[in-house]
Amino acid sequence: MGDCRMKIIFSKKISASRVDETTIKEYASDVTIRDIRDDNFASFSVDISVWNCTLHPPTDITNWLFEEFPEKLGPKSKTLYDAGCFPSAIWQVLPRGDAPSTQSVTEDRQYHQQCKNSGIEESTTSSNRVQLVDQPSGMKPSEVLHYVTQRFEDDEDDSEAARVVRRQKRQERRVKEKARHAKLEERIKNLGAIKSGTSEQVRKMLLKSRCTGVKSLRMEDRVYLQVALMKGETVSEDFQYFSRQDTVARLVQSMSGDARPPQEAELLISSSDQTYRRLPLTLRLYEAIEKGWLKESDTIVIRFFTPPEQEPTTSIVEEDDTEPEDTPMTEVVEQEQERPIVVHQQEEPSSEATAALLPKELTNRLNSAIAEIDKKLKPKKKSSSAQRVRQMMMKSKAKGDAKRTPTMENRFFVELLVVEGHSANSSFVFVAKGDSLERLLKEHVKAECSAYAFNKDGTGFVKLSTEATLEVLEASNVLSCFARLVVDVSKL
């Protein structure tokens, strides 16, 4: 723990000397009061009184030495640390009945504070009186303020030169970064012409080091792409990474730059027949990857055109006749919030029809498992105040990645009911509102499962698509924040 520095002043009235004698010793923090008595006061034959002058006013601690703490172990012992003598203390020894004078106490306390603050060394003279080797040079507060305000006056002449140096360093960094990017792009282009597994892996590594984007995006959520921007006859290249949850419209909009209506843009990818096809604007990147249309480190083309003089490219899903009619890019962001959610029904049915969508055995098993949980809990009140209290409790107990979603406004809270057979477990979790249901299940369930939400009357269930995002589910009144989400992990 450290040592205690003890300064003990013996009055000249109880010593043979004509002046007060001072002893300065260092003891371990766990040394007891009895050890101090045996080391310093055992030779006195007259009655003495010991005063602790570390703090004002001084306190008489004579009883500590002879009555209260006379032992080295047990309840009648006390260490210097417990006595408040760490890291230092000042004791004064006087004849019994005398009290320390105010002047001597003040001098001792000033000496104690100077040694503590300035760290000045001490020397002991032949008379055992402690003196300071050097007195500290005092500085008035007004002088300190003066020196602080004037500390940069000598640098005013060099301020312009310093700005020039900083500007040159910034320019040099830009030139080096530009040369590095050009070198990486050249290597990526050369590796792209070589068809081998090793060169493709090296190309992916170089592509990741060259790409730029939102730095706060998690590594596992990034999709690294080589982007070719086609504006008329000019083609420029860029390297970017995007979120897997981004739509094609958002990707195109982030790369559009100065493009303005009536100019439109489309994202083209190379299809299996070596021709370029257009991706729907409402398609998300992870959906394109799952369908095999897009791969990590692919090269995509963003083409800008002006209708009606120029026509859009043929869509990649046109052969299946399943693509909805594309809308202009400027309207996609508003329409994306109204995107339909894939559930068992194609249009919103009544509560009876919704309950009938699932097999009766499955519905009964889920209801019985949830009923067992509800028996262990207190009955839920339906008042607004009770709902607010439940939401506050859910926020405090929910588990999730707080670093990824630091603000409460961006979190989506659910009560997760994991059903296995005829038993269920309940827990509170949260994810980001923009996350898909699939991500929620991967983070908090980590098993093959199916997700269900209660229908409007609470008697049946609706199976949810894991590809849908939580904010879209909430906008469609399928799953709301702070609601129950039923997950079935049974292998029946």
CSV table of C-alpha atoms in Angstrom, one decimal:
chain,number,residue,atom,x,y,z
A,1,MET,CA,0.0,0.0,0.0
A,2,GLY,CA,2.9,2.3,0.7
A,3,ASP,CA,4.8,3.9,3.6
A,4,CYS,CA,3.7,6.5,6.2
A,5,ARG,CA,6.1,9.4,6.8
A,6,MET,CA,5.9,10.3,10.5
A,7,LYS,CA,7.2,13.6,11.9
A,8,ILE,CA,7.4,13.4,15.8
A,9,ILE,CA,8.3,16.6,17.7
A,10,PHE,CA,9.5,16.2,21.3
A,11,SER,CA,9.1,19.3,23.5
A,12,LYS,CA,12.2,20.6,25.2
A,13,LYS,CA,10.3,20.3,28.5
A,14,ILE,CA,10.5,16.5,28.4
A,15,SER,CA,14.0,16.2,26.8
A,16,ALA,CA,17.5,17.1,28.0
A,17,SER,CA,17.9,19.5,25.1
A,18,ARG,CA,17.3,23.2,25.2
A,19,VAL,CA,15.3,23.1,21.9
A,20,ASP,CA,12.5,20.9,20.6
A,21,GLU,CA,13.8,17.7,19.0
A,22,THR,CA,12.3,16.4,15.8
A,23,THR,CA,12.4,12.9,14.5
A,24,ILE,CA,11.3,11.9,11.0
A,25,LYS,CA,10.8,8.2,10.2
A,26,GLU,CA,9.0,6.1,7.6
A,27,TYR,CA,6.9,3.2,8.6
A,28,ALA,CA,4.9,0.7,6.7
A,29,SER,CA,1.1,1.4,6.5
A,30,ASP,CA,0.3,-1.7,8.5
A,31,VAL,CA,2.5,-0.8,11.4
A,32,THR,CA,0.4,-0.5,14.6
A,33,ILE,CA,0.2,2.2,17.2
A,34,ARG,CA,1.8,-0.1,19.7
A,35,ASP,CA,4.9,-0.4,17.4
A,36,ILE,CA,5.2,3.4,17.3
A,37,ARG,CA,4.9,3.5,21.1
A,38,ASP,CA,7.7,1.0,21.6
A,39,ASP,CA,9.9,2.6,19.1
A,40,ASN,CA,9.6,6.2,20.3
A,41,PHE,CA,8.1,6.6,23.8
A,42,ALA,CA,9.4,3.6,25.7
A,43,SER,CA,12.2,5.5,27.3
A,44,PHE,CA,10.1,8.3,28.9
A,45,SER,CA,9.7,8.0,32.6
A,46,VAL,CA,7.5,11.1,33.1
A,47,ASP,CA,3.9,11.4,32.1
A,48,ILE,CA,3.5,12.7,28.5
A,49,SER,CA,0.7,13.6,26.2
A,50,VAL,CA,0.8,13.0,22.4
A,51,TRP,CA,-1.1,15.3,20.0
A,52,ASN,CA,-1.9,14.7,16.4
A,53,CYS,CA,-1.2,18.1,14.6
A,54,THR,CA,-1.7,16.9,11.1
A,55,LEU,CA,-5.2,18.5,10.9
A,56,HIS,CA,-6.6,21.6,12.7
A,57,PRO,CA,-7.5,21.6,15.5
A,58,PRO,CA,-4.9,19.2,17.1
A,59,THR,CA,-6.4,16.2,18.8
A,60,ASP,CA,-5.1,14.4,21.9
A,61,ILE,CA,-4.3,10.8,21.0
A,62,THR,CA,-2.5,9.8,24.3
A,63,ASN,CA,-5.3,7.2,25.0
A,64,TRP,CA,-4.4,5.5,21.7
A,65,LEU,CA,-1.0,4.6,23.0
A,66,PHE,CA,-1.8,3.4,26.5
A,67,GLU,CA,-5.5,2.5,26.7
A,68,GLU,CA,-7.4,2.1,23.5
A,69,PHE,CA,-4.9,0.4,21.2
A,70,PRO,CA,-2.1,-1.1,23.5
A,71,GLU,CA,-1.8,-4.4,21.6
A,72,LYS,CA,-0.3,-5.4,18.2
A,73,LEU,CA,-3.1,-7.8,17.1
A,74,GLY,CA,-6.8,-8.1,17.7
A,75,PRO,CA,-9.6,-5.6,18.3
A,76,LYS,CA,-7.3,-3.4,20.6
A,77,SER,CA,-4.8,-2.7,17.8
A,78,LYS,CA,-4.9,-0.1,15.1
A,79,THR,CA,-2.6,0.5,12.0
A,80,LEU,CA,-1.3,3.8,10.9
A,81,TYR,CA,-3.4,3.6,7.8
A,82,ASP,CA,-6.6,3.3,9.8
A,83,ALA,CA,-5.4,6.1,12.1
A,84,GLY,CA,-5.3,8.5,9.2
A,85,CYS,CA,-1.5,8.8,9.1
A,86,PHE,CA,-1.2,7.8,5.5
A,87,PRO,CA,0.8,9.2,3.6
A,88,SER,CA,2.2,11.5,6.3
A,89,ALA,CA,1.4,12.8,9.8
A,90,ILE,CA,2.7,15.2,12.4
A,91,TRP,CA,2.7,14.3,16.1
A,92,GLN,CA,3.8,16.5,19.0
A,93,VAL,CA,4.9,15.1,22.4
A,94,LEU,CA,4.3,17.4,25.4
A,95,PRO,CA,4.2,17.0,29.2
A,96,ARG,CA,0.8,15.8,30.4
A,97,GLY,CA,-1.6,18.8,30.8
A,98,ASP,CA,0.1,21.0,28.2
A,99,ALA,CA,-1.4,21.7,24.7
A,100,PRO,CA,0.4,22.6,21.5
A,101,SER,CA,0.7,26.4,20.8
A,102,THR,CA,-1.0,27.8,17.7
A,103,GLN,CA,2.2,29.1,16.3
A,104,SER,CA,4.1,25.8,16.4
A,105,VAL,CA,1.1,24.0,14.9
A,106,THR,CA,0.9,26.5,12.0
A,107,GLU,CA,4.6,26.2,11.3
A,108,ASP,CA,4.5,22.4,11.3
A,109,ARG,CA,1.4,22.4,9.0
A,110,GLN,CA,3.0,24.9,6.6
A,111,TYR,CA,6.2,22.7,6.5
A,112,HIS,CA,4.1,19.6,5.9
A,113,GLN,CA,2.1,21.2,3.0
A,114,GLN,CA,5.3,22.6,1.3
A,115,CYS,CA,7.0,19.2,1.4
A,116,LYS,CA,3.8,17.5,0.0
A,117,ASN,CA,3.1,20.0,-2.8
A,118,SER,CA,6.6,21.0,-4.0
A,119,GLY,CA,8.5,17.7,-3.4
A,120,ILE,CA,11.5,19.6,-2.0
A,121,GLU,CA,14.1,17.5,-0.3
A,122,GLU,CA,14.9,17.8,3.4
A,123,SER,CA,18.1,17.9,5.4
A,124,THR,CA,18.7,17.2,9.1
A,125,THR,CA,21.2,19.5,10.9
A,126,SER,CA,23.3,18.5,13.8
A,127,SER,CA,20.6,19.7,16.2
A,128,ASN,CA,18.2,17.2,14.6
A,129,ARG,CA,16.0,20.1,13.3
A,130,VAL,CA,14.7,19.5,9.8
A,131,GLN,CA,15.2,22.4,7.4
A,132,LEU,CA,14.4,22.9,3.8
A,133,VAL,CA,17.3,22.8,1.3
A,134,ASP,CA,15.7,25.5,-0.9
A,135,GLN,CA,12.6,27.6,-0.4
A,136,PRO,CA,10.0,27.4,-3.2
A,137,SER,CA,9.8,30.4,-5.5
A,138,GLY,CA,6.3,31.6,-4.9
A,139,MET,CA,4.2,33.0,-7.8
A,140,LYS,CA,1.2,35.2,-7.4
A,141,PRO,CA,-2.1,34.2,-9.3
A,142,SER,CA,-1.9,37.4,-11.3
A,143,GLU,CA,1.6,36.5,-12.5
A,144,VAL,CA,0.5,33.0,-13.5
A,145,LEU,CA,-2.4,34.5,-15.5
A,146,HIS,CA,0.1,36.9,-17.2
A,147,TYR,CA,2.5,34.1,-18.2
A,148,VAL,CA,-0.4,32.0,-19.5
A,149,THR,CA,-1.8,34.8,-21.7
A,150,GLN,CA,1.7,35.8,-23.0
A,151,ARG,CA,3.1,32.3,-23.7
A,152,PHE,CA,2.5,32.4,-27.4
A,153,GLU,CA,3.7,35.9,-28.1
A,154,ASP,CA,7.1,34.7,-29.2
A,155,ASP,CA,5.5,32.4,-31.7
A,156,GLU,CA,3.4,35.0,-33.6
A,157,ASP,CA,6.2,35.6,-36.1
A,158,ASP,CA,6.4,31.9,-36.9
A,159,SER,CA,2.6,31.3,-37.1
A,160,GLU,CA,2.5,32.0,-40.9
A,161,ALA,CA,5.5,29.8,-41.5
A,162,ALA,CA,3.9,27.0,-39.4
A,163,ARG,CA,0.7,27.2,-41.4
A,164,VAL,CA,2.7,27.0,-44.7
A,165,VAL,CA,4.4,23.9,-43.3
A,166,ARG,CA,1.1,22.2,-42.3
A,167,ARG,CA,-0.4,23.0,-45.7
A,168,GLN,CA,2.6,21.4,-47.5
A,169,LYS,CA,2.3,18.3,-45.3
A,170,ARG,CA,-1.4,18.0,-46.2
A,171,GLN,CA,-0.6,18.3,-49.9
A,172,GLU,CA,2.2,15.7,-49.6
A,173,ARG,CA,-0.2,13.3,-47.8
A,174,ARG,CA,-2.8,13.7,-50.6
A,175,VAL,CA,-0.1,13.1,-53.3
A,176,LYS,CA,1.1,9.9,-51.5
A,177,GLU,CA,-2.5,8.7,-51.0
A,178,LYS,CA,-3.3,9.3,-54.6
A,179,ALA,CA,-0.2,7.5,-55.8
A,180,ARG,CA,-1.0,4.6,-53.5
A,181,HIS,CA,-4.6,4.4,-54.9
A,182,ALA,CA,-3.3,4.5,-58.4
A,183,LYS,CA,-0.8,1.7,-57.7
A,184,LEU,CA,-3.6,-0.5,-56.1
A,185,GLU,CA,-5.9,0.1,-59.0
A,186,GLU,CA,-3.3,-0.9,-61.5
A,187,ARG,CA,-2.6,-4.1,-59.5
A,188,ILE,CA,-6.3,-4.9,-59.2
A,189,LYS,CA,-6.7,-4.4,-63.0
A,190,ASN,CA,-3.8,-6.7,-63.8
A,191,LEU,CA,-5.0,-9.4,-61.4
A,192,GLY,CA,-8.5,-9.2,-62.9
A,193,ALA,CA,-7.0,-10.3,-66.3
A,194,ILE,CA,-5.5,-13.4,-64.7
A,195,LYS,CA,-7.9,-16.3,-64.2
A,196,SER,CA,-6.7,-18.2,-61.2
A,197,GLY,CA,-7.8,-18.8,-57.6
A,198,THR,CA,-4.8,-17.2,-56.0
A,199,SER,CA,-4.9,-14.1,-58.1
A,200,GLU,CA,-8.6,-13.7,-57.3
A,201,GLN,CA,-8.0,-13.9,-53.6
A,202,VAL,CA,-5.2,-11.3,-53.9
A,203,ARG,CA,-7.4,-9.1,-55.9
A,204,LYS,CA,-10.1,-9.3,-53.2
A,205,MET,CA,-7.6,-8.3,-50.5
A,206,LEU,CA,-6.3,-5.3,-52.5
A,207,LEU,CA,-9.9,-4.3,-53.3
A,208,LYS,CA,-10.8,-4.2,-49.6
A,209,SER,CA,-7.7,-2.1,-48.8
A,210,ARG,CA,-8.6,0.4,-51.6
A,211,CYS,CA,-12.4,0.7,-50.9
A,212,THR,CA,-13.8,3.7,-49.0
A,213,GLY,CA,-17.1,4.2,-47.3
A,214,VAL,CA,-18.8,4.8,-43.9
A,215,LYS,CA,-16.2,3.8,-41.4
A,216,SER,CA,-18.8,3.1,-38.7
A,217,LEU,CA,-20.2,0.2,-40.7
A,218,ARG,CA,-19.3,-3.2,-39.3
A,219,MET,CA,-16.9,-5.4,-41.2
A,220,GLU,CA,-19.3,-8.3,-41.6
A,221,ASP,CA,-22.0,-6.0,-43.0
A,222,ARG,CA,-19.8,-4.6,-45.8
A,223,VAL,CA,-20.1,-5.5,-49.5
A,224,TYR,CA,-16.9,-4.4,-51.4
A,225,LEU,CA,-17.5,-3.5,-55.0
A,226,GLN,CA,-15.6,-2.0,-57.9
A,227,VAL,CA,-17.9,0.7,-59.4
A,228,ALA,CA,-17.7,2.0,-63.0
A,229,LEU,CA,-19.6,5.3,-63.5
A,230,MET,CA,-20.8,5.7,-67.1
A,231,LYS,CA,-21.8,9.3,-68.0
A,232,GLY,CA,-22.3,9.6,-71.7
A,233,GLU,CA,-19.0,8.7,-73.4
A,234,THR,CA,-16.9,9.1,-70.2
A,235,VAL,CA,-16.3,6.2,-67.8
A,236,SER,CA,-14.6,6.6,-64.4
A,237,GLU,CA,-13.8,4.0,-61.8
A,238,ASP,CA,-14.3,4.0,-58.0
A,239,PHE,CA,-13.9,1.5,-55.2
A,240,GLN,CA,-16.6,1.6,-52.5
A,241,TYR,CA,-18.1,-0.6,-49.8
A,242,PHE,CA,-21.8,-0.6,-48.9
A,243,SER,CA,-24.1,-2.1,-46.3
A,244,ARG,CA,-25.8,-5.4,-47.2
A,245,GLN,CA,-29.1,-3.8,-46.1
A,246,ASP,CA,-28.8,-1.0,-48.7
A,247,THR,CA,-31.2,-1.0,-51.6
A,248,VAL,CA,-30.0,-0.6,-55.2
A,249,ALA,CA,-31.7,2.9,-55.2
A,250,ARG,CA,-29.7,4.0,-52.2
A,251,LEU,CA,-26.4,2.7,-53.7
A,252,VAL,CA,-27.1,4.5,-57.0
A,253,GLN,CA,-28.2,7.7,-55.2
A,254,SER,CA,-24.9,7.8,-53.1
A,255,MET,CA,-22.9,7.5,-56.3
A,256,SER,CA,-24.9,10.0,-58.4
A,257,GLY,CA,-23.1,13.1,-57.3
A,258,ASP,CA,-24.3,16.0,-59.5
A,259,ALA,CA,-26.9,14.0,-61.4
A,260,ARG,CA,-30.2,15.8,-61.4
A,261,PRO,CA,-33.7,15.1,-62.9
A,262,PRO,CA,-34.7,14.4,-65.6
A,263,GLN,CA,-31.5,12.4,-65.7
A,264,GLU,CA,-32.0,8.9,-64.4
A,265,ALA,CA,-29.5,6.2,-63.2
A,266,GLU,CA,-29.5,2.4,-63.2
A,267,LEU,CA,-27.2,-0.3,-61.8
A,268,LEU,CA,-26.0,-2.9,-64.3
A,269,ILE,CA,-24.4,-6.2,-63.6
A,270,SER,CA,-22.9,-8.8,-65.9
A,271,SER,CA,-25.3,-11.8,-66.4
A,272,SER,CA,-24.5,-15.4,-67.2
A,273,ASP,CA,-24.7,-14.7,-71.0
A,274,GLN,CA,-22.0,-12.0,-70.8
A,275,THR,CA,-24.5,-9.2,-71.2
A,276,TYR,CA,-25.3,-6.4,-68.8
A,277,ARG,CA,-28.7,-6.4,-67.1
A,278,ARG,CA,-30.4,-3.9,-64.8
A,279,LEU,CA,-31.2,-4.6,-61.1
A,280,PRO,CA,-34.5,-3.4,-59.7
A,281,LEU,CA,-34.2,-0.3,-57.6
A,282,THR,CA,-36.1,-1.7,-54.6
A,283,LEU,CA,-33.8,-4.8,-54.4
A,284,ARG,CA,-31.5,-5.0,-51.4
A,285,LEU,CA,-27.9,-6.1,-51.8
A,286,TYR,CA,-28.2,-9.1,-49.6
A,287,GLU,CA,-31.2,-10.3,-51.7
A,288,ALA,CA,-29.1,-9.9,-54.9
A,289,ILE,CA,-26.3,-11.9,-53.3
A,290,GLU,CA,-28.7,-14.7,-52.2
A,291,LYS,CA,-30.1,-14.9,-55.7
A,292,GLY,CA,-26.6,-15.2,-57.2
A,293,TRP,CA,-26.8,-12.0,-59.2
A,294,LEU,CA,-24.1,-10.2,-57.3
A,295,LYS,CA,-20.9,-11.4,-55.6
A,296,GLU,CA,-18.3,-9.9,-53.3
A,297,SER,CA,-15.7,-7.8,-55.1
A,298,ASP,CA,-17.7,-7.8,-58.4
A,299,THR,CA,-17.6,-4.9,-60.8
A,300,ILE,CA,-20.9,-3.0,-61.2
A,301,VAL,CA,-21.8,-0.3,-63.7
A,302,ILE,CA,-23.9,2.7,-62.9
A,303,ARG,CA,-25.2,4.2,-66.1
A,304,PHE,CA,-26.7,7.6,-66.3
A,305,PHE,CA,-29.3,8.3,-69.1
A,306,THR,CA,-31.9,10.9,-70.0
A,307,PRO,CA,-35.3,9.6,-71.0
A,308,PRO,CA,-37.0,9.5,-73.5
A,309,GLU,CA,-34.0,10.0,-75.7
A,310,GLN,CA,-32.3,7.0,-74.0
A,311,GLU,CA,-34.0,3.9,-72.8
A,312,PRO,CA,-33.2,1.8,-69.7
A,313,THR,CA,-31.4,-1.5,-70.0
A,314,THR,CA,-33.3,-4.8,-69.9
A,315,SER,CA,-34.0,-6.0,-66.4
A,316,ILE,CA,-32.4,-9.2,-65.1
A,317,VAL,CA,-35.8,-10.5,-63.9
A,318,GLU,CA,-37.7,-9.6,-67.1
A,319,GLU,CA,-37.5,-13.1,-68.4
A,320,ASP,CA,-39.4,-14.4,-65.3
A,321,ASP,CA,-42.0,-11.7,-65.7
A,322,THR,CA,-41.9,-11.1,-62.0
A,323,GLU,CA,-40.4,-7.6,-61.8
A,324,PRO,CA,-42.7,-4.8,-60.8
A,325,GLU,CA,-42.6,-1.7,-62.9
A,326,ASP,CA,-39.5,0.3,-61.9
A,327,THR,CA,-40.2,3.9,-60.7
A,328,PRO,CA,-37.9,6.9,-61.1
A,329,MET,CA,-35.0,6.9,-58.6
A,330,THR,CA,-36.3,10.1,-57.0
A,331,GLU,CA,-39.5,8.4,-55.9
A,332,VAL,CA,-38.0,5.1,-54.7
A,333,VAL,CA,-37.0,6.3,-51.3
A,334,GLU,CA,-40.7,7.3,-50.4
A,335,GLN,CA,-42.1,4.1,-52.0
A,336,GLU,CA,-39.6,1.8,-50.2
A,337,GLN,CA,-41.4,2.4,-46.9
A,338,GLU,CA,-44.5,1.0,-48.4
A,339,ARG,CA,-42.9,-2.2,-49.6
A,340,PRO,CA,-45.1,-5.3,-49.0
A,341,ILE,CA,-44.0,-7.8,-46.4
A,342,VAL,CA,-44.0,-11.5,-47.4
A,343,VAL,CA,-46.2,-13.4,-45.0
A,344,HIS,CA,-48.4,-16.4,-45.5
A,345,GLN,CA,-51.2,-14.3,-46.8
A,346,GLN,CA,-51.1,-12.0,-49.9
A,347,GLU,CA,-53.5,-9.5,-48.5
A,348,GLU,CA,-54.4,-8.6,-44.9
A,349,PRO,CA,-57.1,-11.1,-43.8
A,350,SER,CA,-59.3,-11.1,-40.8
A,351,SER,CA,-58.2,-12.6,-37.5
A,352,GLU,CA,-60.0,-15.9,-38.2
A,353,ALA,CA,-58.3,-16.3,-41.6
A,354,THR,CA,-54.9,-15.5,-40.1
A,355,ALA,CA,-55.2,-18.1,-37.4
A,356,ALA,CA,-56.2,-20.6,-40.0
A,357,LEU,CA,-53.1,-20.1,-42.1
A,358,LEU,CA,-51.0,-22.2,-39.6
A,359,PRO,CA,-51.6,-25.9,-38.9
A,360,LYS,CA,-53.9,-26.3,-35.9
A,361,GLU,CA,-51.4,-28.5,-34.1
A,362,LEU,CA,-48.6,-25.9,-34.4
A,363,THR,CA,-51.0,-23.1,-33.2
A,364,ASN,CA,-52.0,-25.2,-30.1
A,365,ARG,CA,-48.5,-26.1,-29.3
A,366,LEU,CA,-47.3,-22.5,-29.4
A,367,ASN,CA,-50.3,-21.3,-27.3
A,368,SER,CA,-49.7,-24.0,-24.7
A,369,ALA,CA,-46.0,-23.2,-24.4
A,370,ILE,CA,-46.7,-19.5,-24.0
A,371,ALA,CA,-49.4,-20.1,-21.5
A,372,GLU,CA,-46.9,-21.9,-19.3
A,373,ILE,CA,-44.7,-18.7,-19.3
A,374,ASP,CA,-47.7,-16.5,-18.5
A,375,LYS,CA,-48.6,-18.5,-15.5
A,376,LYS,CA,-45.2,-17.7,-13.9
A,377,LEU,CA,-45.6,-14.0,-14.5
A,378,LYS,CA,-47.9,-11.5,-12.9
A,379,PRO,CA,-51.0,-10.6,-14.8
A,380,LYS,CA,-50.4,-7.8,-17.2
A,381,LYS,CA,-52.4,-4.6,-16.8
A,382,LYS,CA,-53.6,-2.9,-19.9
A,383,SER,CA,-53.4,0.7,-18.7
A,384,SER,CA,-51.2,3.2,-20.4
A,385,SER,CA,-49.1,3.7,-17.3
A,386,ALA,CA,-48.5,0.0,-16.9
A,387,GLN,CA,-47.4,-0.2,-20.6
A,388,ARG,CA,-44.9,2.6,-20.1
A,389,VAL,CA,-43.5,0.8,-17.0
A,390,ARG,CA,-43.1,-2.4,-19.0
A,391,GLN,CA,-41.3,-0.6,-21.7
A,392,MET,CA,-38.9,1.0,-19.3
A,393,MET,CA,-38.2,-2.4,-17.7
A,394,MET,CA,-37.6,-3.9,-21.1
A,395,LYS,CA,-35.1,-1.1,-22.0
A,396,SER,CA,-33.2,-1.7,-18.9
A,397,LYS,CA,-33.0,-5.5,-19.2
A,398,ALA,CA,-32.7,-6.0,-22.9
A,399,LYS,CA,-29.5,-7.5,-24.3
A,400,GLY,CA,-27.9,-6.4,-27.6
A,401,ASP,CA,-25.0,-4.7,-29.2
A,402,ALA,CA,-24.9,-1.3,-27.5
A,403,LYS,CA,-21.8,-0.1,-29.4
A,404,ARG,CA,-23.5,-0.7,-32.8
A,405,THR,CA,-26.8,1.1,-31.7
A,406,PRO,CA,-25.8,3.6,-29.0
A,407,THR,CA,-29.0,5.7,-29.1
A,408,MET,CA,-32.3,4.4,-27.8
A,409,GLU,CA,-34.2,6.0,-30.7
A,410,ASN,CA,-32.5,3.6,-33.2
A,411,ARG,CA,-33.2,0.4,-31.1
A,412,PHE,CA,-36.0,-2.1,-31.7
A,413,PHE,CA,-37.0,-3.9,-28.5
A,414,VAL,CA,-38.9,-7.2,-28.5
A,415,GLU,CA,-39.7,-9.9,-26.0
A,416,LEU,CA,-38.3,-13.0,-27.5
A,417,LEU,CA,-40.2,-16.2,-26.8
A,418,VAL,CA,-38.1,-19.2,-27.8
A,419,VAL,CA,-40.4,-22.3,-28.0
A,420,GLU,CA,-38.9,-25.8,-28.1
A,421,GLY,CA,-41.4,-28.6,-28.0
A,422,HIS,CA,-44.0,-27.7,-25.4
A,423,SER,CA,-41.8,-25.4,-23.3
A,424,ALA,CA,-40.6,-21.8,-23.9
A,425,ASN,CA,-38.1,-19.3,-22.5
A,426,SER,CA,-38.6,-15.5,-22.4
A,427,SER,CA,-35.9,-12.8,-22.8
A,428,PHE,CA,-35.7,-9.1,-23.8
A,429,VAL,CA,-33.4,-8.3,-26.7
A,430,PHE,CA,-32.8,-5.3,-29.1
A,431,VAL,CA,-31.3,-4.7,-32.5
A,432,ALA,CA,-31.2,-1.7,-34.9
A,433,LYS,CA,-34.4,-0.7,-36.5
A,434,GLY,CA,-32.9,-1.1,-39.9
A,435,ASP,CA,-31.8,-4.7,-39.3
A,436,SER,CA,-33.5,-7.6,-40.9
A,437,LEU,CA,-35.4,-10.2,-38.9
A,438,GLU,CA,-32.8,-12.7,-40.1
A,439,ARG,CA,-30.0,-10.8,-38.3
A,440,LEU,CA,-32.0,-10.7,-35.0
A,441,LEU,CA,-32.4,-14.5,-35.1
A,442,LYS,CA,-28.7,-15.0,-35.9
A,443,GLU,CA,-27.6,-12.8,-33.0
A,444,HIS,CA,-30.0,-14.0,-30.3
A,445,VAL,CA,-31.2,-17.5,-31.3
A,446,LYS,CA,-28.3,-19.0,-33.3
A,447,ALA,CA,-30.3,-22.0,-34.4
A,448,GLU,CA,-32.5,-23.0,-37.3
A,449,CYS,CA,-36.0,-21.6,-36.5
A,450,SER,CA,-39.2,-20.0,-37.7
A,451,ALA,CA,-40.5,-16.6,-36.5
A,452,TYR,CA,-44.1,-15.8,-35.8
A,453,ALA,CA,-46.0,-12.7,-34.6
A,454,PHE,CA,-49.4,-12.5,-32.9
A,455,ASN,CA,-52.3,-11.5,-35.1
A,456,LYS,CA,-54.5,-8.6,-34.2
A,457,ASP,CA,-56.8,-10.4,-31.8
A,458,GLY,CA,-53.9,-12.3,-30.2
A,459,THR,CA,-55.5,-15.8,-30.8
A,460,GLY,CA,-53.4,-16.9,-33.7
A,461,PHE,CA,-50.0,-16.4,-35.3
A,462,VAL,CA,-48.6,-15.0,-38.6
A,463,LYS,CA,-45.3,-16.4,-40.0
A,464,LEU,CA,-42.8,-13.7,-40.8
A,465,SER,CA,-40.3,-13.5,-43.6
A,466,THR,CA,-36.7,-13.3,-42.3
A,467,GLU,CA,-35.7,-11.1,-45.2
A,468,ALA,CA,-38.0,-8.2,-44.0
A,469,THR,CA,-36.5,-5.4,-41.9
A,470,LEU,CA,-38.0,-4.6,-38.5
A,471,GLU,CA,-38.9,-1.0,-39.4
A,472,VAL,CA,-40.9,-2.2,-42.4
A,473,LEU,CA,-42.6,-4.9,-40.3
A,474,GLU,CA,-43.6,-2.1,-37.8
A,475,ALA,CA,-44.8,0.2,-40.6
A,476,SER,CA,-47.0,-2.7,-41.9
A,477,ASN,CA,-48.5,-3.3,-38.4
A,478,VAL,CA,-47.2,-6.9,-38.4
A,479,LEU,CA,-44.7,-6.6,-35.5
A,480,SER,CA,-44.4,-3.5,-33.3
A,481,CYS,CA,-41.6,-2.4,-31.0
A,482,PHE,CA,-41.9,-3.8,-27.4
A,483,ALA,CA,-44.1,-6.6,-28.8
A,484,ARG,CA,-43.7,-10.4,-28.4
A,485,LEU,CA,-41.8,-12.3,-31.1
A,486,VAL,CA,-42.4,-16.1,-31.1
A,487,VAL,CA,-39.5,-18.3,-32.3
A,488,ASP,CA,-40.0,-22.0,-32.8
A,489,VAL,CA,-36.8,-24.1,-32.7
A,490,SER,CA,-38.5,-27.5,-32.4
A,491,LYS,CA,-37.4,-30.2,-34.8
A,492,LEU,CA,-40.7,-32.0,-35.2
